[in-house]
Short mmCIF file of C-alpha atoms and ligand atoms in Angstrom, two decimals:
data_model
loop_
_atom_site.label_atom_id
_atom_site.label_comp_id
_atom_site.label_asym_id
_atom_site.label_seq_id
_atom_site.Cartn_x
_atom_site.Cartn_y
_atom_site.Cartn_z
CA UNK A 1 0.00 0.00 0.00
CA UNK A 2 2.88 2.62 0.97
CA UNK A 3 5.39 2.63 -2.06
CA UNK A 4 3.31 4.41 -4.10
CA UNK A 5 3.66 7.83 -2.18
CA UNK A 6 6.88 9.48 -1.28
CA UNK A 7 6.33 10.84 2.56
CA UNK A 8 9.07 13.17 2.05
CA UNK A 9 7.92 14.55 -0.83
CA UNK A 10 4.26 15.27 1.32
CA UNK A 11 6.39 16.46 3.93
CA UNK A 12 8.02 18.85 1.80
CA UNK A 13 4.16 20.14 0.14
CA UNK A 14 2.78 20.92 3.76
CA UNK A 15 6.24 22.56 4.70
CA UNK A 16 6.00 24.77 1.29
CA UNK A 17 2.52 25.77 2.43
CA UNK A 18 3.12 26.45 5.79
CA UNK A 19 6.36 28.91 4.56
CA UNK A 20 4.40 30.73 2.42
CA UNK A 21 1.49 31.29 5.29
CA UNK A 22 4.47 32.87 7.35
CA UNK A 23 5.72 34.94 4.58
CA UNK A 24 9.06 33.26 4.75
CA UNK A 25 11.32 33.72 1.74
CA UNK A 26 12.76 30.48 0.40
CA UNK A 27 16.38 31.79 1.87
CA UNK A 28 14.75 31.70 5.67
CA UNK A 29 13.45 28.02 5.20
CA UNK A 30 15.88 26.52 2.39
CA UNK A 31 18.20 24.40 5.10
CA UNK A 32 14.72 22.28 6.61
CA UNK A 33 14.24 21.50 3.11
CA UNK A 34 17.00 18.60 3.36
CA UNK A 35 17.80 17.11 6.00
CA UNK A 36 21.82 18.16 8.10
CA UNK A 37 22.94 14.71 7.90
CA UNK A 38 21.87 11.29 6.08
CA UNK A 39 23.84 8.22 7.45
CA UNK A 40 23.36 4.40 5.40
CA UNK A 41 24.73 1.98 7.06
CA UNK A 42 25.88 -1.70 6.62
CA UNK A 43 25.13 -4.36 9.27
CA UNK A 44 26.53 -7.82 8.68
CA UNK A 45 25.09 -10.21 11.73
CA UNK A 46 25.84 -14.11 11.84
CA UNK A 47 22.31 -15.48 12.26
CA UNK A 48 21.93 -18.44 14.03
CA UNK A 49 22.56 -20.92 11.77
CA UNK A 50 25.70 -19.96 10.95
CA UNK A 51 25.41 -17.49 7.43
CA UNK A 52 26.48 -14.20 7.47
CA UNK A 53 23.54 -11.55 6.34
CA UNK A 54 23.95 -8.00 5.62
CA UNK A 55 21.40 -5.61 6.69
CA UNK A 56 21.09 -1.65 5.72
CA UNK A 57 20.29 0.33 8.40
CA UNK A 58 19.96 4.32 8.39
CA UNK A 59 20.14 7.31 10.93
CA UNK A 60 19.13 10.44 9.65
CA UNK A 61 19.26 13.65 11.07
CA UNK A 62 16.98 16.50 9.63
CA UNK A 63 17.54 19.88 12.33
CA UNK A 64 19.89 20.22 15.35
CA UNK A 65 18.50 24.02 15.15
CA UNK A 66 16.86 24.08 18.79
CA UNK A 67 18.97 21.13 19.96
CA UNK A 68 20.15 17.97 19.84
CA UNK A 69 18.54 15.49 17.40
CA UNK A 70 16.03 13.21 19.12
CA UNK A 71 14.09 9.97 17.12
CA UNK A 72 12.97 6.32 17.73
CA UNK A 73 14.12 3.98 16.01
CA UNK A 74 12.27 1.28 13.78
CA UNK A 75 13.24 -2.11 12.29
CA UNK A 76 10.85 -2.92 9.44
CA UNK A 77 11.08 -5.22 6.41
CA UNK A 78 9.54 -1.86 3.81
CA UNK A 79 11.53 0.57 5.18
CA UNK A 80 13.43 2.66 2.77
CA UNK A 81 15.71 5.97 3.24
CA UNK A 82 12.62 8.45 1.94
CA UNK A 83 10.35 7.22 4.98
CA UNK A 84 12.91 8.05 7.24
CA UNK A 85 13.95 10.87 6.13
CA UNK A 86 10.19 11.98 6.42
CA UNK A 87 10.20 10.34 9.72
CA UNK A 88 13.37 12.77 10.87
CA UNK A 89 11.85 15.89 9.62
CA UNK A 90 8.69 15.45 11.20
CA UNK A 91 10.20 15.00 14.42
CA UNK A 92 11.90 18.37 14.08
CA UNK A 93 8.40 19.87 13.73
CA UNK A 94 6.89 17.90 16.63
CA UNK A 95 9.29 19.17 18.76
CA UNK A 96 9.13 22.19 17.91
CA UNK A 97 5.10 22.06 18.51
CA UNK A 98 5.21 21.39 21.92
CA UNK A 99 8.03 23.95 21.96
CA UNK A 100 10.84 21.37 23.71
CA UNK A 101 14.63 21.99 23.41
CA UNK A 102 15.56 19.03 20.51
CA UNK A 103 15.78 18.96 16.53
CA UNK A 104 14.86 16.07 14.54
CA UNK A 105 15.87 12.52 13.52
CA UNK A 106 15.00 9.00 12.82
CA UNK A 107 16.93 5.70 12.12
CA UNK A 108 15.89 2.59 10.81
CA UNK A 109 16.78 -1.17 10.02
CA UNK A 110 15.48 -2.64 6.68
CA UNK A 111 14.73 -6.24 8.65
CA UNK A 112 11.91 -8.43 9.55
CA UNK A 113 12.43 -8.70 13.42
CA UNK A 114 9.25 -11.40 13.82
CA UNK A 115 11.55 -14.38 12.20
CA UNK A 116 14.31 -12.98 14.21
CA UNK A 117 15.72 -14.53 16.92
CA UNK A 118 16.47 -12.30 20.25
CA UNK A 119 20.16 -13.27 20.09
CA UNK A 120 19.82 -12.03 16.13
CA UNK A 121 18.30 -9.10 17.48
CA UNK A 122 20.91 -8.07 20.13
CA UNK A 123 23.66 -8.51 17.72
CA UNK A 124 21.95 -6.80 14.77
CA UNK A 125 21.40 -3.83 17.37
CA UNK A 126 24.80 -3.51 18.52
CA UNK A 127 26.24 -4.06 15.58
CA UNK A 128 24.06 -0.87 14.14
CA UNK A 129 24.73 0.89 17.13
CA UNK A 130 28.83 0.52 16.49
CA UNK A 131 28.30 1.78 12.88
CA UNK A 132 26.28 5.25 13.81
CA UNK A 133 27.96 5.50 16.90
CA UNK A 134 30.14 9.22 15.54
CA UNK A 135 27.04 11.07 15.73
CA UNK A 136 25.37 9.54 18.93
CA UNK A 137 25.15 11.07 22.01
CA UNK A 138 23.29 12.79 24.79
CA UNK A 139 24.32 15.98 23.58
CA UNK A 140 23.93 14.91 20.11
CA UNK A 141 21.58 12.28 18.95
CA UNK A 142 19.26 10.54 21.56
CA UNK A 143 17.55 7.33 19.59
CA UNK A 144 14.09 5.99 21.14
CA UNK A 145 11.69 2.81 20.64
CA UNK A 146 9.49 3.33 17.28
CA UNK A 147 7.88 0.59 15.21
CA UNK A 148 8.92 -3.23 16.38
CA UNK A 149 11.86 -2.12 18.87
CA UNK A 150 11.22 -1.71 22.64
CA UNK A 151 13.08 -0.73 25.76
CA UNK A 152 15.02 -3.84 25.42
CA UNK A 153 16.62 -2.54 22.31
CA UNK A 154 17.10 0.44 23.64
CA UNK A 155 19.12 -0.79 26.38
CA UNK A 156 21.13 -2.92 23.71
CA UNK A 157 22.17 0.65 22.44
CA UNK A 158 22.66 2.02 25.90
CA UNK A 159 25.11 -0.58 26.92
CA UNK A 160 26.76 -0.45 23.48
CA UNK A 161 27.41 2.99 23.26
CA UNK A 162 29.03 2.89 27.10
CA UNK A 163 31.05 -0.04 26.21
CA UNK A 164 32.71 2.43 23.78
CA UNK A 165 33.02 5.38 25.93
CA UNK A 166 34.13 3.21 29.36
CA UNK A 167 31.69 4.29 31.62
CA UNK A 168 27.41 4.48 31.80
CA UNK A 169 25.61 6.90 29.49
CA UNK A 170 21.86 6.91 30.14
CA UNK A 171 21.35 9.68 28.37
CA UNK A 172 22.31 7.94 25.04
CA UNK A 173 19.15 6.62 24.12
CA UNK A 174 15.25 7.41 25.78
CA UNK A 175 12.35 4.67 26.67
CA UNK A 176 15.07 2.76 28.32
CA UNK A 177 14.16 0.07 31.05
CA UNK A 178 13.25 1.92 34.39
CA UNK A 179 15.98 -0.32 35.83
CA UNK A 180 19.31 1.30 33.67
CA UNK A 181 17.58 5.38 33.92
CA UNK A 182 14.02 5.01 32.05
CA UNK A 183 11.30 7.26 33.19
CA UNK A 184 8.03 6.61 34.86
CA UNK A 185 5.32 6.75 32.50
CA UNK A 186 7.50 6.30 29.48
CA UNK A 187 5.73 3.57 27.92
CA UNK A 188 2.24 4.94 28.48
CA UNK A 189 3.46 8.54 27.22
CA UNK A 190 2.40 8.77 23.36
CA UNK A 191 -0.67 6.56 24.14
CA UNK A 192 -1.62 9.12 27.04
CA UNK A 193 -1.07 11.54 24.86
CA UNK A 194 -3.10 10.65 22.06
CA UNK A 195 -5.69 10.33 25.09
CA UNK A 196 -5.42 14.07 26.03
CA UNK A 197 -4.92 15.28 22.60
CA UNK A 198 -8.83 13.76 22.17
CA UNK A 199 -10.22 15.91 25.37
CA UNK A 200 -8.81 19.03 24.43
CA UNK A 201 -10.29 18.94 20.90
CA UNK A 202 -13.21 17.33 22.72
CA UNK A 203 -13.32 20.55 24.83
CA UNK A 204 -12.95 22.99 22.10
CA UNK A 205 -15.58 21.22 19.69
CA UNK A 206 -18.11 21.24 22.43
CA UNK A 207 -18.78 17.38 22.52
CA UNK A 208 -19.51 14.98 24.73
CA UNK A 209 -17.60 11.99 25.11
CA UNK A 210 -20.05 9.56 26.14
CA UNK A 211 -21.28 9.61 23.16
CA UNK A 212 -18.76 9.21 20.95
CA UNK A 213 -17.45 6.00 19.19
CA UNK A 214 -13.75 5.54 18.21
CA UNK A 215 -12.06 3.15 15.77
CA UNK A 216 -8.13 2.55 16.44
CA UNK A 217 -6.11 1.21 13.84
CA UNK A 218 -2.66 -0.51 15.07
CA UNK A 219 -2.79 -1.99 18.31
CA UNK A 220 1.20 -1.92 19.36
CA UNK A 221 2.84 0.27 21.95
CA UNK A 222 0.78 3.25 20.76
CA UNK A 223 -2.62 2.40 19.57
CA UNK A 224 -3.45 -0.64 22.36
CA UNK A 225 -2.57 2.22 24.98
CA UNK A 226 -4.70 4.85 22.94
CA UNK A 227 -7.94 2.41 23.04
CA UNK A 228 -7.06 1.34 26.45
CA UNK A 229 -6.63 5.05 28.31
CA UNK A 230 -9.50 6.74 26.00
CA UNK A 231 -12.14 3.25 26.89
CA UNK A 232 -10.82 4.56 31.05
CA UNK A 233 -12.25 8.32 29.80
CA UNK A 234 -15.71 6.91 28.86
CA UNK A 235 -15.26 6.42 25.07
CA UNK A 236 -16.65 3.45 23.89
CA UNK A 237 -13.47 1.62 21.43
CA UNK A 238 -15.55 0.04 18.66
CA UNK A 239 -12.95 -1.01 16.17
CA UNK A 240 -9.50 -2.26 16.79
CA UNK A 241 -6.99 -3.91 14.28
CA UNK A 242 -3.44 -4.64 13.87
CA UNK A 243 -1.09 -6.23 10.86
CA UNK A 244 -2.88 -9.66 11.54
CA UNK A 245 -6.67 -8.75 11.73
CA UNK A 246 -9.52 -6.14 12.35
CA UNK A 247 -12.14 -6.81 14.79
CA UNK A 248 -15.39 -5.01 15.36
CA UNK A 249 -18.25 -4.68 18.15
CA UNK A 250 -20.39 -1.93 17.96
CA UNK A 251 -21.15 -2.82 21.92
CA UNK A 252 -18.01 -1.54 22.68
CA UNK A 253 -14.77 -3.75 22.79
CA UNK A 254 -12.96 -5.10 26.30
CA UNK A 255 -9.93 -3.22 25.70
CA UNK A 256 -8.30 -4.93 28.61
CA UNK A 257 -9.21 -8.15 27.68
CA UNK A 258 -8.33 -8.08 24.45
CA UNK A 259 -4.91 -6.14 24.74
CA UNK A 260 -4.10 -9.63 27.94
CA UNK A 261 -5.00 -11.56 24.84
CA UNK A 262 -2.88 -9.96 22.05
CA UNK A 263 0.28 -10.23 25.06
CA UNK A 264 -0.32 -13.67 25.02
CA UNK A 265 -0.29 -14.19 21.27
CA UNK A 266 2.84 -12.38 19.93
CA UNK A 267 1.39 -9.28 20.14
CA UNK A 268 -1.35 -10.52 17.96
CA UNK A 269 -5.16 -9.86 17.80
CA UNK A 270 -5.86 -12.61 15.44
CA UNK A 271 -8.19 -15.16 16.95
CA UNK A 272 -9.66 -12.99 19.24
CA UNK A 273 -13.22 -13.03 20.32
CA UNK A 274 -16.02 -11.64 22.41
CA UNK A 275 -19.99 -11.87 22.44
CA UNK A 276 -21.01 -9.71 18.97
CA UNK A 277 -17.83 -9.32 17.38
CA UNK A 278 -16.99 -9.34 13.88
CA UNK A 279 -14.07 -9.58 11.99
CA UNK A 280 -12.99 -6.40 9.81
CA UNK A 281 -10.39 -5.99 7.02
CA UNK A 282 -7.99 -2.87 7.94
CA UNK A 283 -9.84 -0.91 4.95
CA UNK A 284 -13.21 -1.33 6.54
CA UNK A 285 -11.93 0.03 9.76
CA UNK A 286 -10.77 2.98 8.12
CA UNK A 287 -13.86 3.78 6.39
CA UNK A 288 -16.54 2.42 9.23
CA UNK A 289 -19.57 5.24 10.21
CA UNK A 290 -17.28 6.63 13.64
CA UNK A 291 -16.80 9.95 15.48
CA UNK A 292 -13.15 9.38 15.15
CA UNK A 293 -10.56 7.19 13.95
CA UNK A 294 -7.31 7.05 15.12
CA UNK A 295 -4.82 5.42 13.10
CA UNK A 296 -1.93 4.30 15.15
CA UNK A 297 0.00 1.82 13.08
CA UNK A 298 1.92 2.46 9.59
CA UNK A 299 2.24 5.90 7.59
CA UNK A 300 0.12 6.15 3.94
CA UNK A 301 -2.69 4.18 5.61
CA UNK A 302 -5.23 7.33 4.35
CA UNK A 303 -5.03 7.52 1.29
CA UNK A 304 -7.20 9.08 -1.44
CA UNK A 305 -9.51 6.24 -1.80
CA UNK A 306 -9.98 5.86 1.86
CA UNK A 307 -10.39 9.66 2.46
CA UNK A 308 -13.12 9.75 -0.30
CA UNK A 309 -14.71 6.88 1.23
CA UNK A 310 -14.44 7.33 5.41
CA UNK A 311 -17.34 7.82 7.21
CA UNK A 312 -14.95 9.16 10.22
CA UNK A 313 -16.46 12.55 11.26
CA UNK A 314 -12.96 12.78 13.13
CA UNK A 315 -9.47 12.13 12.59
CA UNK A 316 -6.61 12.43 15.37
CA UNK A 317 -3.11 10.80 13.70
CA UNK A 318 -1.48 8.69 16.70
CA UNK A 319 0.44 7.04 14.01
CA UNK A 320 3.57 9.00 12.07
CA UNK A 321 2.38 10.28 8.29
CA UNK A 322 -1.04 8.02 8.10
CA UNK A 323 -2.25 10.56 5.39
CA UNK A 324 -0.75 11.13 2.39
CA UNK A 325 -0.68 14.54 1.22
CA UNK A 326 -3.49 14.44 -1.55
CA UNK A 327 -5.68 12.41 1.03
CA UNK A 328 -5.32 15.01 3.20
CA UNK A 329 -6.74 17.56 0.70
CA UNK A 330 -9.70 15.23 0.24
CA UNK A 331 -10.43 15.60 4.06
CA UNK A 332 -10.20 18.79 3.97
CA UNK A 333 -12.77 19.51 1.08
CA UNK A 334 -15.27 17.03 3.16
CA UNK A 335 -14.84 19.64 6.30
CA UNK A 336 -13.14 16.10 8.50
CA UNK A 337 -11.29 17.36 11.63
CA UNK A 338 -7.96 16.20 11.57
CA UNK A 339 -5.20 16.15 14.56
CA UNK A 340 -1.84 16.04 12.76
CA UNK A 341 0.43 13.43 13.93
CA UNK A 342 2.90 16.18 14.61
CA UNK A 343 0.35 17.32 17.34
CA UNK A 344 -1.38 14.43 18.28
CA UNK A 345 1.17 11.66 19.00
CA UNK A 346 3.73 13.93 20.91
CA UNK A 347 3.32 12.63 24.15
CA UNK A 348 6.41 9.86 23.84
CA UNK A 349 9.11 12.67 22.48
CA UNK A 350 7.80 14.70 25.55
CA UNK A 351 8.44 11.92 28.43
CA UNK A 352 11.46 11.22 26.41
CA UNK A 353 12.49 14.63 27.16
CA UNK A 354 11.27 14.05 30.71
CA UNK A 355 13.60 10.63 30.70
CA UNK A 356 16.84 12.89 29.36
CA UNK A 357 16.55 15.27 31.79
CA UNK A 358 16.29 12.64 34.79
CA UNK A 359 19.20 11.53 33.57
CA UNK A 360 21.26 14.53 33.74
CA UNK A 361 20.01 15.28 36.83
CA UNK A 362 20.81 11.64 38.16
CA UNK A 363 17.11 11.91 39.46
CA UNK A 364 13.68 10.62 39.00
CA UNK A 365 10.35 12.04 39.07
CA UNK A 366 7.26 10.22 39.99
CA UNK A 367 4.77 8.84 37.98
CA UNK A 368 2.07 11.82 38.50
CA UNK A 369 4.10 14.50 38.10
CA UNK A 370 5.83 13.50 35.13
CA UNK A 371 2.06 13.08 33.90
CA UNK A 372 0.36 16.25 34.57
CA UNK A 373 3.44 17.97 33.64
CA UNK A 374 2.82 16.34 30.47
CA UNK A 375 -0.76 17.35 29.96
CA UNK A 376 0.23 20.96 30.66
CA UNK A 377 2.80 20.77 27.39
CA UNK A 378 0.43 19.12 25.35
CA UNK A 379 -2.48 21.35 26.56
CA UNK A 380 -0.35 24.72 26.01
CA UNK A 381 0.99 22.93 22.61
CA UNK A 382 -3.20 22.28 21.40
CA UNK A 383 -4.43 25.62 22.01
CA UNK A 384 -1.37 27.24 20.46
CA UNK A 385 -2.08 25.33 16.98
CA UNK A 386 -6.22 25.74 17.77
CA UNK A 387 -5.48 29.82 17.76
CA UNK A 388 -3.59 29.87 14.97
CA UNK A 389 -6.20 27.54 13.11
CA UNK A 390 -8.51 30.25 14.20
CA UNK A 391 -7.16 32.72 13.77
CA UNK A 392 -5.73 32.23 9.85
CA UNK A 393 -8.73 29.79 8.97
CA UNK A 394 -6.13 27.01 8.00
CA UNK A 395 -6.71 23.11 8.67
CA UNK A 396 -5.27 21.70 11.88
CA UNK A 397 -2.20 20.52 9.82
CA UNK A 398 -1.46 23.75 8.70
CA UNK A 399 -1.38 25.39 11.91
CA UNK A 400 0.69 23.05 13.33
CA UNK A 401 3.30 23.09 10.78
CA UNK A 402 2.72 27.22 11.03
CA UNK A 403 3.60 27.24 15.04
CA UNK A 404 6.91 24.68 14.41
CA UNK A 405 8.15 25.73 11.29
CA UNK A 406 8.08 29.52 13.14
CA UNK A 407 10.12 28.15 15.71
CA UNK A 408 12.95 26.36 13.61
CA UNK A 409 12.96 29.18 11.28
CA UNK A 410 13.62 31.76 14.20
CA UNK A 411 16.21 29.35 15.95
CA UNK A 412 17.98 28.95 12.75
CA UNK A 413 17.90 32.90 11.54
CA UNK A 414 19.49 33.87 14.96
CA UNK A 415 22.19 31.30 14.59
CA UNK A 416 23.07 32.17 11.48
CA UNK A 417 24.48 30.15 8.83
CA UNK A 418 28.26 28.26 9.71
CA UNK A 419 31.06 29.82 8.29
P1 LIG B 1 4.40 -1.07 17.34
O1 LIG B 1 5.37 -1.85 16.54
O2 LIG B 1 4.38 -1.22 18.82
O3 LIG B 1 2.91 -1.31 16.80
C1 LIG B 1 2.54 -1.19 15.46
C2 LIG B 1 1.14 -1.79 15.32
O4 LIG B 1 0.67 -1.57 13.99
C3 LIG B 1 1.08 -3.29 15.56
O5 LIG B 1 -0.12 -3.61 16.24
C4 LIG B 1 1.05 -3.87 14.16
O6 LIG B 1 0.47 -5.15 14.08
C5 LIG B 1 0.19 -2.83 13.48
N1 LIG B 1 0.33 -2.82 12.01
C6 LIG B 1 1.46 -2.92 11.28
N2 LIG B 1 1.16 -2.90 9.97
C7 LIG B 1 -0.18 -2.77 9.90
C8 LIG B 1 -1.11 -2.70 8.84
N3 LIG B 1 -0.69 -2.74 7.56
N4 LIG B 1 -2.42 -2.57 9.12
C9 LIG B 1 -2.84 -2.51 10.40
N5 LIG B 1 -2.03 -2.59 11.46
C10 LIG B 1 -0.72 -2.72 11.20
O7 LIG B 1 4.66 0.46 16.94
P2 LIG B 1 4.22 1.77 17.74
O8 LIG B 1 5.37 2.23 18.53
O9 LIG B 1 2.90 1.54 18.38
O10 LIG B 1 4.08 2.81 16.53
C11 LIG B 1 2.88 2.96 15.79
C12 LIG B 1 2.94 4.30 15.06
O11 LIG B 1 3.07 5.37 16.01
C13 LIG B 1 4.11 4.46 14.09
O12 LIG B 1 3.72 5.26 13.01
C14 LIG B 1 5.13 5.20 14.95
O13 LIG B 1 6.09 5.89 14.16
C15 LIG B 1 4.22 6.13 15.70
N6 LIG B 1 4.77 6.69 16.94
C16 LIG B 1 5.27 5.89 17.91
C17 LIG B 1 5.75 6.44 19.08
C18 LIG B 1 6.24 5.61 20.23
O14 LIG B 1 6.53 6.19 21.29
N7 LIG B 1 6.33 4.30 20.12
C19 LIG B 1 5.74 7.83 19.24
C20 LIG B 1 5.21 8.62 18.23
C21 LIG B 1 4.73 8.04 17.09
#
């Protein structure tokens, strides 16, 4: 479904936009056009049965403007370097949203981790880890869990990098296991977010919740803590689905149950079942008659078919680049509401922030604070884009690239330009 569309190149249309809304010459913008730094790695790993395979992995780095570069990192058997160069870039711009000290990046590994083995895995991590390891760093480039990699890989790359350097850097990487310097409320964070990014558009729409039925696509670290944490506000979780299957109860799914059921089942929904559910294909989930759907798997999942067809009165992108750019156009002629990723699935770069700065202050926060301090960014970050949605009649999107591409632009005029 994805090759089709270039998410760079839709990147690069909404930042074009959004730099002609500010009145930006093509001078003040020209360097967040490409990214700083574009790294392509090889990673040769003996598998377990004895053959050597070579892997490419990447680590791209799009704006150290407003700080150092921050991005998860995904292993996936599709990736290419386009997606993550998109993937970098848009990280610049959700930091910049919610208005926290970091630039942008991404990294990837072109693999299929589910025939993997976890000794495969370890050594194809720190075997990446060794090859990008020049432009790593706290003060640098801080990786973090994205699509199929998880704290455990993250502390792979922790105790990779401080092999190198000869002494413990938590700082290296973020969504680290609580035990080597992760933070409280880490793993929860882009799911609660998504959560709160719902009320406040709730709020400003004038709806109420019990009323309102949601569809999630993707039911990984993001989307099964989505469902879960909205289903604990009162909103009744209709339609859930992941790479294996979609699944359907207009009663109202057991998010709880069915997330225990998916842990027990590699991280699988298939086979799933409660009293008056059906199963779905992933295209009728996108287009079933909701208040909102929240895609929280793959980018390109919107695309113009689905956008013609959707019946969603409400969009709110938990997932990185689910629309493509002439889908999104579509949704905008039809009047659909809809929460940029860039907005909407900030939560995890925020606690990652949260994470970094415990570990420079050789510190930890609890649990609460760390999550109403969140909601306060997130809330300041919504009604900043809401205004300027307002205010300049421009879609959600716009205004969101409008408040971050400010920023970088600013950061970037009053450095200057190196020599
Ligand atoms: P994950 O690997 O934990 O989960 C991905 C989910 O998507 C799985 O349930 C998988 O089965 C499902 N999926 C994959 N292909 C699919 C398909 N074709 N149709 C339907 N479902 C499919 O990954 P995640 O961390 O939950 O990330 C999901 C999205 O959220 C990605 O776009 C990621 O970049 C973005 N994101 C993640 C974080 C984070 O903190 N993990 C933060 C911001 C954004």
């Amino acid at each position: 479904m994805s090759k089709k569309y270039n998410p760079y190149q839709s990147m690069l249309n909404v930042l074009d936009k959004a730099a002609e809304k500010l009145g930006l010459t093509y001078d003040d913008y020209v360097c967040l056009r490409s990214p700083e730094r574009e790294l392509t790695v090889s990673v040769p790993v003996v598998m377990d049965d004895g053959h050597t395979e070579v892997f490419t992995g990447y680590r791209i780095q799009h704006s150290s403007s407003r700080g150092p570069c921050k991005g998860g990192i995904r292993y996936h058997h599709d990736v290419d370097l386009d997606e993550v160069k998109a993937l970098a870039a848009w990280m610049t711009w959700k930091c910049a949203v919610v208005n926290i000290p970091y630039g942008g990046a991404k990294g990837a590994i072109k693999c299929d981790p589910t025939t993997m083995s976890e000794g495969e895995l370890k050594r194809l991590t720190r075997r990446y880890t060794a090859m990008i390891l020049p432009i790593l760093g706290p003060e640098k480039d801080i990786p973090a869990p994205d699509v199929n990699t998880n704290a455990q890989v993250m502390a792979w790359i922790m105790d990779t990098y401080s092999m190198f350097k000869g002494y413990a850097v938590p700082g290296v990487v973020t969504g680290k296991p609580l035990e080597i310097g992760g933070s409280l409320g880490r793993a929860e964070a882009t799911g609660r977010g998504v959560m709160f990014t719902v009320l406040n558009l709730v709020e400003k729409m004038g709806l109420d919740k019990s009323k309102l039925r949601i569809a999630v696509q993707g039911f990984g670290k993001v989307g099964s803590v989505s469902a879960k944490l909205l289903n604990e506000e009162g909103f009744k979780i209709i339609a859930i689905s992941d790479v294996s299957c979609g699944l359907y109860n207009e009663k109202g799914i057991d998010i709880n149950k069915a997330k225990e059921y998916a842990d027990n089942n590699k991280n699988l929904l298939k086979g799933y079942h409660e009293e008056g559910m059906k199963e779905i294909t992933n295209e009728e989930l996108l287009t079933l008659d909701v208040d909102i759907l929240i895609p929280a798997a793959l980018q390109n999942q919107i695309t113009v078919d689905i956008a013609k067809k959707t019946q969603a009165k409400i969009i709110v992108e938990a997932a990185n680049g689910p629309t493509t750019s002439d889908a999104d156009e579509i949704l905008e002629k039809r009047n659909i509401p809809t929460v940029p990723d860039i907005l909407a699935n900030t939560g995890g770069v925020v606690v990652s922030y949260f994470e970094w700065v415990q570990n420079a202050q050789f510190f930890m926060w609890d649990e609460k604070y760390i999550n109403i301090s969140l909601n306060k960014i997130m809330k300041k970050a919504f009604d900043e884009v809401w205004q300027v949605h307002l205010d300049k009649k421009v879609t959600l999107r716009m205004a969101a690239y409008i408040v971050a591409l400010d920023r970088v632009a600013s950061a970037k005029k009053i450095r200057g330009i190196f020599p």
